[in-house]
Amino acid sequence: MQIKLWIGQEMTVTLTPAQPEVESDWRRLWRDYLMFYKTKRDDVVFDTTWARILNPETDMFALLAYDGDRAVGLVNYLYHHSFWDIEKRCYLNDLYVHPDGRNLGVGRTMINAVVEQAKSDQLKQVYWLTAKDNTNARALYDKVAHLSPFLKYDIHL
């Protein structure tokens, strides 16, 4: 699956699913995403996650957005069951757009691609989390989705 979209005067975006030849771009963009959130993961997490994304037996996926041969965006997402419905749901785990691609429609294009894939796969919902203070991303999210009233609680083990 390759999706090529002209998203504005400045950029034509091609969405490419994860495949072995885009691994270095995926790693670079995911590392940038983690740095944005002031966190990092060991190489074993990168290796394991990449292997899961490539494994057709798992429900973990990634799309990369390219402007020509330059990777400018990444979306990692997964499908999972729920106690509340028969159909699976899609959790959009990570969405990152390189600063050069921001405010040009790259993020919206990647979200729309995930939503269309989830519809095609007959899923019930696409959802995600973001930081309260991530105002740039929230400006987009407020246009494409409904803000949930739920709060997230964590217990780290």
XYZ file of C-alpha atoms in Angstrom:
157
model
C 0.000 0.000 0.000
C 1.392 3.336 -1.052
C -0.704 6.468 -0.841
C 0.510 9.532 -2.697
C -1.210 12.798 -1.826
C -0.552 16.347 -2.817
C -1.193 18.230 0.413
C -0.288 21.735 -0.558
C 1.962 24.000 -2.496
C 5.010 22.991 -0.516
C 4.721 19.225 -0.358
C 3.515 16.005 -1.935
C 3.378 13.229 0.633
C 3.721 9.533 -0.069
C 2.672 7.215 2.755
C 4.639 3.999 2.891
C 3.925 1.076 5.219
C 6.739 -0.373 7.276
C 9.024 -2.579 5.227
C 12.672 -3.555 5.760
C 14.095 -0.834 3.496
C 12.559 2.014 5.576
C 13.887 0.800 8.933
C 16.549 3.504 9.312
C 13.974 6.234 8.619
C 11.542 4.670 11.102
C 14.243 4.467 13.774
C 15.297 8.087 13.227
C 11.751 9.439 13.372
C 10.746 7.320 16.369
C 13.914 8.441 18.196
C 12.990 12.078 17.404
C 9.460 11.441 18.677
C 10.792 10.015 21.936
C 13.162 12.967 22.322
C 10.202 15.333 21.858
C 8.626 13.687 24.915
C 11.977 13.768 26.760
C 12.309 10.012 26.955
C 14.301 7.269 25.278
C 14.246 3.515 24.848
C 17.026 0.954 24.701
C 18.016 -0.582 21.379
C 16.310 -3.833 22.376
C 12.972 -1.964 22.433
C 13.645 -0.534 18.971
C 14.626 -3.991 17.680
C 11.655 -5.774 19.256
C 9.130 -3.151 18.198
C 10.412 -3.117 14.626
C 10.250 -6.929 14.471
C 6.655 -6.834 15.742
C 5.664 -4.231 13.157
C 7.085 -6.379 10.353
C 5.532 -9.594 11.675
C 2.232 -10.250 9.852
C 1.049 -12.286 12.860
C 0.912 -9.216 15.118
C -1.509 -6.314 14.984
C 1.190 -3.622 15.133
C 1.737 -1.313 12.170
C 3.664 1.758 11.064
C 3.341 4.208 8.191
C 6.006 6.666 7.139
C 5.315 9.892 5.289
C 7.805 10.905 2.612
C 8.300 14.157 0.780
C 10.258 12.820 -2.168
C 12.911 10.594 -0.598
C 12.894 12.448 2.742
C 10.961 10.858 5.632
C 8.942 13.608 7.330
C 6.414 11.699 9.403
C 5.700 8.534 11.335
C 2.603 6.915 12.753
C 2.729 3.720 14.843
C -0.586 2.047 15.625
C -1.979 -1.240 16.860
C -5.238 -3.153 16.884
C -6.648 -4.712 20.045
C -9.787 -6.300 21.450
C -12.048 -4.613 23.975
C -14.415 -5.888 26.628
C -17.071 -3.455 25.396
C -17.368 -4.472 21.742
C -16.904 -7.438 19.435
C -14.893 -5.452 16.902
C -11.282 -4.540 17.532
C -10.163 -0.983 18.171
C -7.155 0.903 16.874
C -4.810 2.660 19.260
C -2.747 5.284 17.480
C 0.328 4.901 19.656
C 2.759 7.436 18.178
C 2.325 10.258 15.689
C 5.331 12.393 14.812
C 5.936 14.956 12.106
C 9.414 16.362 11.565
C 9.444 20.154 12.122
C 9.952 20.681 8.357
C 6.614 18.989 7.693
C 4.491 20.568 10.405
C 1.437 22.687 9.634
C 1.380 21.371 6.065
C -1.154 18.557 6.517
C 1.232 15.644 7.096
C -0.209 14.755 10.507
C -3.791 14.946 9.255
C -2.859 12.811 6.233
C -1.367 10.102 8.462
C -4.360 10.127 10.841
C -6.749 9.878 7.887
C -4.791 6.929 6.484
C -5.004 5.073 9.808
C -8.738 5.831 10.055
C -9.364 4.582 6.510
C -7.381 1.384 7.190
C -9.315 0.819 10.427
C -12.609 1.285 8.551
C -11.460 -1.138 5.880
C -10.598 -3.665 8.594
C -14.036 -3.083 10.204
C -12.708 -1.764 13.500
C -14.908 0.040 16.015
C -12.750 3.042 16.889
C -9.447 4.861 16.450
C -8.193 6.655 19.540
C -5.018 8.124 21.015
C -3.530 10.056 23.910
C -1.473 13.208 23.924
C 0.112 15.461 26.494
C -2.144 18.218 27.827
C 0.473 20.839 26.960
C 1.057 19.616 23.386
C -0.899 22.554 21.991
C 0.327 22.240 18.388
C -0.821 18.636 18.093
C -4.033 19.324 19.988
C -4.942 22.058 17.508
C -5.044 19.362 14.816
C -6.645 16.705 17.021
C -9.481 19.065 17.960
C -10.298 19.327 14.237
C -10.274 15.601 13.419
C -11.527 13.862 16.588
C -13.595 14.282 19.727
C -11.827 14.951 23.020
C -12.648 12.229 25.520
C -13.604 13.224 29.072
C -11.484 10.404 30.504
C -8.228 10.847 32.415
C -5.364 8.393 32.212
C -3.901 6.789 35.348
C -0.696 4.725 35.391
C 0.862 2.170 37.664
C 4.411 1.527 36.513
C 5.630 -1.970 37.321
